[in-house]
Short mmCIF file of N, CA and C in Angstrom, two decimals:
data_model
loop_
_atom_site.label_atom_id
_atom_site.label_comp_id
_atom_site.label_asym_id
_atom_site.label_seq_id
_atom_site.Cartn_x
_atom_site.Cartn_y
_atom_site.Cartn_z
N UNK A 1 0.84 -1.18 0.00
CA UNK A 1 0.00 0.00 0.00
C UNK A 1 0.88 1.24 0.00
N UNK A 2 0.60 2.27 -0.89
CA UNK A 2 1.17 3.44 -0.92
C UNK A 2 0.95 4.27 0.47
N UNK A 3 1.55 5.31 0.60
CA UNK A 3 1.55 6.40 1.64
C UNK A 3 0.03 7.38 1.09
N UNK A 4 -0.03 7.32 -0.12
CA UNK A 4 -1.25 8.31 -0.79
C UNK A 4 -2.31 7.47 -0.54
N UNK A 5 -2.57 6.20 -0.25
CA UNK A 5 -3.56 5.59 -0.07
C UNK A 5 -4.11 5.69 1.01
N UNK A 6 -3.49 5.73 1.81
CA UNK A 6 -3.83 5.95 3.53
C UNK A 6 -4.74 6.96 3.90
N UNK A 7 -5.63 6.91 4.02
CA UNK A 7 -7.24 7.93 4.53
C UNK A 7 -6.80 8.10 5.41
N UNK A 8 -7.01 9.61 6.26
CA UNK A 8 -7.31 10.26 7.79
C UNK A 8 -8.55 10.20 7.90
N UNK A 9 -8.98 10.34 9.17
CA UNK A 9 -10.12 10.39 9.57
C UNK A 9 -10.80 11.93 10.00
N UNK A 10 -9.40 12.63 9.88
CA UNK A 10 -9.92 13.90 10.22
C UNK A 10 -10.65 14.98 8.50
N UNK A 11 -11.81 14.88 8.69
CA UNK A 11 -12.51 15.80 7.40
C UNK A 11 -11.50 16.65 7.01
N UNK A 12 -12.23 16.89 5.47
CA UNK A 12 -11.83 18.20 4.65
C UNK A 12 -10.30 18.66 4.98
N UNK A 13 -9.15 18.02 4.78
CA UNK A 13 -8.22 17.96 5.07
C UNK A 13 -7.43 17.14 3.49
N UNK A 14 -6.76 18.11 3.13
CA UNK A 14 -6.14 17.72 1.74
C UNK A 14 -4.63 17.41 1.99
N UNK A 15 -4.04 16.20 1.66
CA UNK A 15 -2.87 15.96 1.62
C UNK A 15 -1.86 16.51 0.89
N UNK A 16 -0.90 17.16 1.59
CA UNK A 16 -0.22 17.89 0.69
C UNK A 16 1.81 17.43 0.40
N UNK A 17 1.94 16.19 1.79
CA UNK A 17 2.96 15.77 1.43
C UNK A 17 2.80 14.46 2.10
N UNK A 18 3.32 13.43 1.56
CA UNK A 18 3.10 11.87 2.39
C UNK A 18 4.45 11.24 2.00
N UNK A 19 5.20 10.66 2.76
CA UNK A 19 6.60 9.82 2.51
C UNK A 19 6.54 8.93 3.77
N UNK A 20 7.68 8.18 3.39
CA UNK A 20 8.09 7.30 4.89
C UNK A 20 9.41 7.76 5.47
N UNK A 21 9.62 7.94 6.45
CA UNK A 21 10.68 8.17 7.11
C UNK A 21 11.01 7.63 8.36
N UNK A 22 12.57 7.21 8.36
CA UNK A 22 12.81 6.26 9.44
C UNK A 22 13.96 7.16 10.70
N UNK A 23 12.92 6.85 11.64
CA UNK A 23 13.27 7.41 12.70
C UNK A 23 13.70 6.74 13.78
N UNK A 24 15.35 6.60 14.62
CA UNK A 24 15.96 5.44 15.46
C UNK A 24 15.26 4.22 14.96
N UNK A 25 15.85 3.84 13.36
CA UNK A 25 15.31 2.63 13.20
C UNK A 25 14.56 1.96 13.09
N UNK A 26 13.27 2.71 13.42
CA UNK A 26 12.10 2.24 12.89
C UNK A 26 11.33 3.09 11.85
N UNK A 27 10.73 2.76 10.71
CA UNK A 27 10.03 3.40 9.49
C UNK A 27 8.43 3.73 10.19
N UNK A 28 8.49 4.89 9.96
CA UNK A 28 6.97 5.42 10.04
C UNK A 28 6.35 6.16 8.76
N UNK A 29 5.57 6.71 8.87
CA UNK A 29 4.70 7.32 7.98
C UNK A 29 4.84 8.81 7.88
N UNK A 30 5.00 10.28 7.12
CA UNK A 30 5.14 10.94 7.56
C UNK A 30 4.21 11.70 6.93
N UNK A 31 2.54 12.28 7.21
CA UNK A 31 1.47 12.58 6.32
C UNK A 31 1.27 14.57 6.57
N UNK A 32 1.90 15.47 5.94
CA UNK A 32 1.27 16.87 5.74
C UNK A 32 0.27 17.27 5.27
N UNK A 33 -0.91 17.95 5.92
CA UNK A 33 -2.17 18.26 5.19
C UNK A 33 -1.98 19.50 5.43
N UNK A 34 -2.87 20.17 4.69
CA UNK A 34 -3.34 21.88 4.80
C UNK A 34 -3.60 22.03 6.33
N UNK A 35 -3.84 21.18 6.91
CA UNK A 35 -4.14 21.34 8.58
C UNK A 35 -3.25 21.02 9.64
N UNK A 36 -2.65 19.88 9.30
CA UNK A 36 -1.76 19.36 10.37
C UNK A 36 -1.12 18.74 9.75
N UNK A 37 0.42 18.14 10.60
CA UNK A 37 1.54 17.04 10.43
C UNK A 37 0.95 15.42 11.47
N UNK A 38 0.97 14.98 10.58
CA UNK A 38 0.66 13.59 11.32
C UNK A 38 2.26 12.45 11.14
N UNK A 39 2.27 11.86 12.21
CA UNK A 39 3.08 10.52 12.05
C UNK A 39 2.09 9.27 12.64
N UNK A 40 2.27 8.58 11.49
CA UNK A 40 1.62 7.00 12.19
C UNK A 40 2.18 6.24 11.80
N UNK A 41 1.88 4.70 12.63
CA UNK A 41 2.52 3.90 12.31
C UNK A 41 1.70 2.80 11.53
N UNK A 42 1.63 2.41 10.62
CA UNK A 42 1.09 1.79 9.39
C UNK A 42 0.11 2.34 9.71
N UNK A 43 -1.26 2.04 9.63
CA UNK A 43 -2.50 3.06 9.29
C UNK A 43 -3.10 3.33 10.86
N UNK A 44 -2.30 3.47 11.69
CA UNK A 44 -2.43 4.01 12.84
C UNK A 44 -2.10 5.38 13.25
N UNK A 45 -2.84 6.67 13.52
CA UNK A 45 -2.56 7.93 13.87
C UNK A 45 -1.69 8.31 15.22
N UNK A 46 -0.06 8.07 14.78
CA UNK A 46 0.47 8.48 16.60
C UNK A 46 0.39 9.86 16.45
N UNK A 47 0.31 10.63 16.14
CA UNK A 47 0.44 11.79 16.67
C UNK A 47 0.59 12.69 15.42
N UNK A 48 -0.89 13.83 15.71
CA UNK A 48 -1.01 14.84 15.33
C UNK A 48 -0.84 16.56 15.48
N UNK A 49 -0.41 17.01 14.57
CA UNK A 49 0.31 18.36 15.31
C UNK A 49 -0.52 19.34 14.31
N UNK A 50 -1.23 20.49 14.93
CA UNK A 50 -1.97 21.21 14.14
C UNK A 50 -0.84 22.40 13.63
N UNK A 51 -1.37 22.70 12.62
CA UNK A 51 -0.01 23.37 11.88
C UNK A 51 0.24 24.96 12.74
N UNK A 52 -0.77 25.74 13.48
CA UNK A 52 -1.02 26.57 13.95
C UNK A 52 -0.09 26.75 15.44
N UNK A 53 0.34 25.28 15.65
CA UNK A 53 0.81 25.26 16.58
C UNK A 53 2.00 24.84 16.58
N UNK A 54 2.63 25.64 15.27
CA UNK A 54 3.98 24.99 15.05
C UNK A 54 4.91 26.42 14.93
N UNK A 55 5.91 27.04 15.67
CA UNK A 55 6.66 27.83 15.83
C UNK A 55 7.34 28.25 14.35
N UNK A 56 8.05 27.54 14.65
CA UNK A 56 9.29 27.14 13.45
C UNK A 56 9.48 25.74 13.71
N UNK A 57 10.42 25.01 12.17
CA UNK A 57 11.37 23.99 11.92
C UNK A 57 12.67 24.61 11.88
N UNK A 58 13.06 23.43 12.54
CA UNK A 58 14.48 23.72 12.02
C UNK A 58 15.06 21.84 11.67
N UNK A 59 15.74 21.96 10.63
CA UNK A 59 16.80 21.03 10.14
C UNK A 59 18.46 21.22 10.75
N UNK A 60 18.90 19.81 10.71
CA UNK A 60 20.72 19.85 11.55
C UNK A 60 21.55 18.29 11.10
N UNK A 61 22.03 18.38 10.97
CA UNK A 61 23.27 17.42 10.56
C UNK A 61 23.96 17.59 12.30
N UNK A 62 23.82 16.32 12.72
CA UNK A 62 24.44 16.58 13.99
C UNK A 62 26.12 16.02 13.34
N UNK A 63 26.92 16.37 14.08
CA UNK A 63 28.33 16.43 13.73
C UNK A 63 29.15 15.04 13.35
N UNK A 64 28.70 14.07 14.95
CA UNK A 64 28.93 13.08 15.06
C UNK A 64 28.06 11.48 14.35
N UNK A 65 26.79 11.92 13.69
CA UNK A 65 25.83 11.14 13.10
C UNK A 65 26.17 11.67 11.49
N UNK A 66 25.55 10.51 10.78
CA UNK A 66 25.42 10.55 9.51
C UNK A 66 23.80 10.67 8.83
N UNK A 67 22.91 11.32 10.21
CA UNK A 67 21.73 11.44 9.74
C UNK A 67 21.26 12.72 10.28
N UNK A 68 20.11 12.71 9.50
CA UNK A 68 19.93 14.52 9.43
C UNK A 68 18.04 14.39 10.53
N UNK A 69 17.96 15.62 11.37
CA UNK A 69 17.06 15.67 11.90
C UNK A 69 16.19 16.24 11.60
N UNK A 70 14.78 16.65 11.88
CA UNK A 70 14.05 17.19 11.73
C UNK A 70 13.11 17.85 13.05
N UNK A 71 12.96 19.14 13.15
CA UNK A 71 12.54 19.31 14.42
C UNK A 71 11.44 20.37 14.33
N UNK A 72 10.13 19.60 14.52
CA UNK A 72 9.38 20.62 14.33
C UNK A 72 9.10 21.41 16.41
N UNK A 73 9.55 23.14 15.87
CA UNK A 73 9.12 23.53 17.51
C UNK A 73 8.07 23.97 17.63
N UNK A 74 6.91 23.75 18.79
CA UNK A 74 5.96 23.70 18.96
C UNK A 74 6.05 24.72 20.32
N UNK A 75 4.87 25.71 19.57
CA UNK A 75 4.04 26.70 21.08
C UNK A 75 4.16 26.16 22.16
N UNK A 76 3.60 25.02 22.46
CA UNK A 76 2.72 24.93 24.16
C UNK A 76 3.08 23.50 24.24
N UNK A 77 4.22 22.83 23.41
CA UNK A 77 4.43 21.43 24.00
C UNK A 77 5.87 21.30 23.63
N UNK A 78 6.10 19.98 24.00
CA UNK A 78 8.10 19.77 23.82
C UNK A 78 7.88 19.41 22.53
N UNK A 79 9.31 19.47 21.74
CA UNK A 79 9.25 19.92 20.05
C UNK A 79 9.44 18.45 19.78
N UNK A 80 8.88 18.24 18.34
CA UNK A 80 8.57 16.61 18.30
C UNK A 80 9.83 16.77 17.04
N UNK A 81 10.38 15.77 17.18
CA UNK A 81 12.06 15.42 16.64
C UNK A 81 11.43 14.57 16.05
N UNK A 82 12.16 14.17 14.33
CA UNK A 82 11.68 13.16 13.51
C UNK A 82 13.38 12.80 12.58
#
């Protein structure tokens, strides 16, 4: 099954980026809509982040790793690292 195949359950919400990305080794899902960032794990919703409540990103090549992070910072909660 593709990443574009995967339905949300949350309405009127248009997909605007879907890939897989593997995070400490394990592959998740990584779904952008006009509304929110979702990660799940196969067609399971872990965690949704409304886009409104997203500060800034920032991207980093940590020095000692050969993999690159992703960090979305968030208003009113601890920043979810991908």
């Amino acid at each position: 099954e593709t990443v574009s195949a995967i339905s949300l359950s949350y309405s009127k919400e248009m997909v605007l980026f879907a890939n897989y990305i593997q995070s400490k080794g394990i592959i998740r899902t990584l779904v952008i809509t006009n509304k929110a960032v979702y990660k799940l794990k196969k067609k399971e919703i872990m965690r949704r982040i409304q886009l409104n409540s997203i500060s800034k990103i920032t991207k980093n090549v940590p020095p000692s790793k050969n993999e690159t992070e992703l960090v979305l910072h968030l208003k009113e909660e601890h920043d979810f690292h991908l």
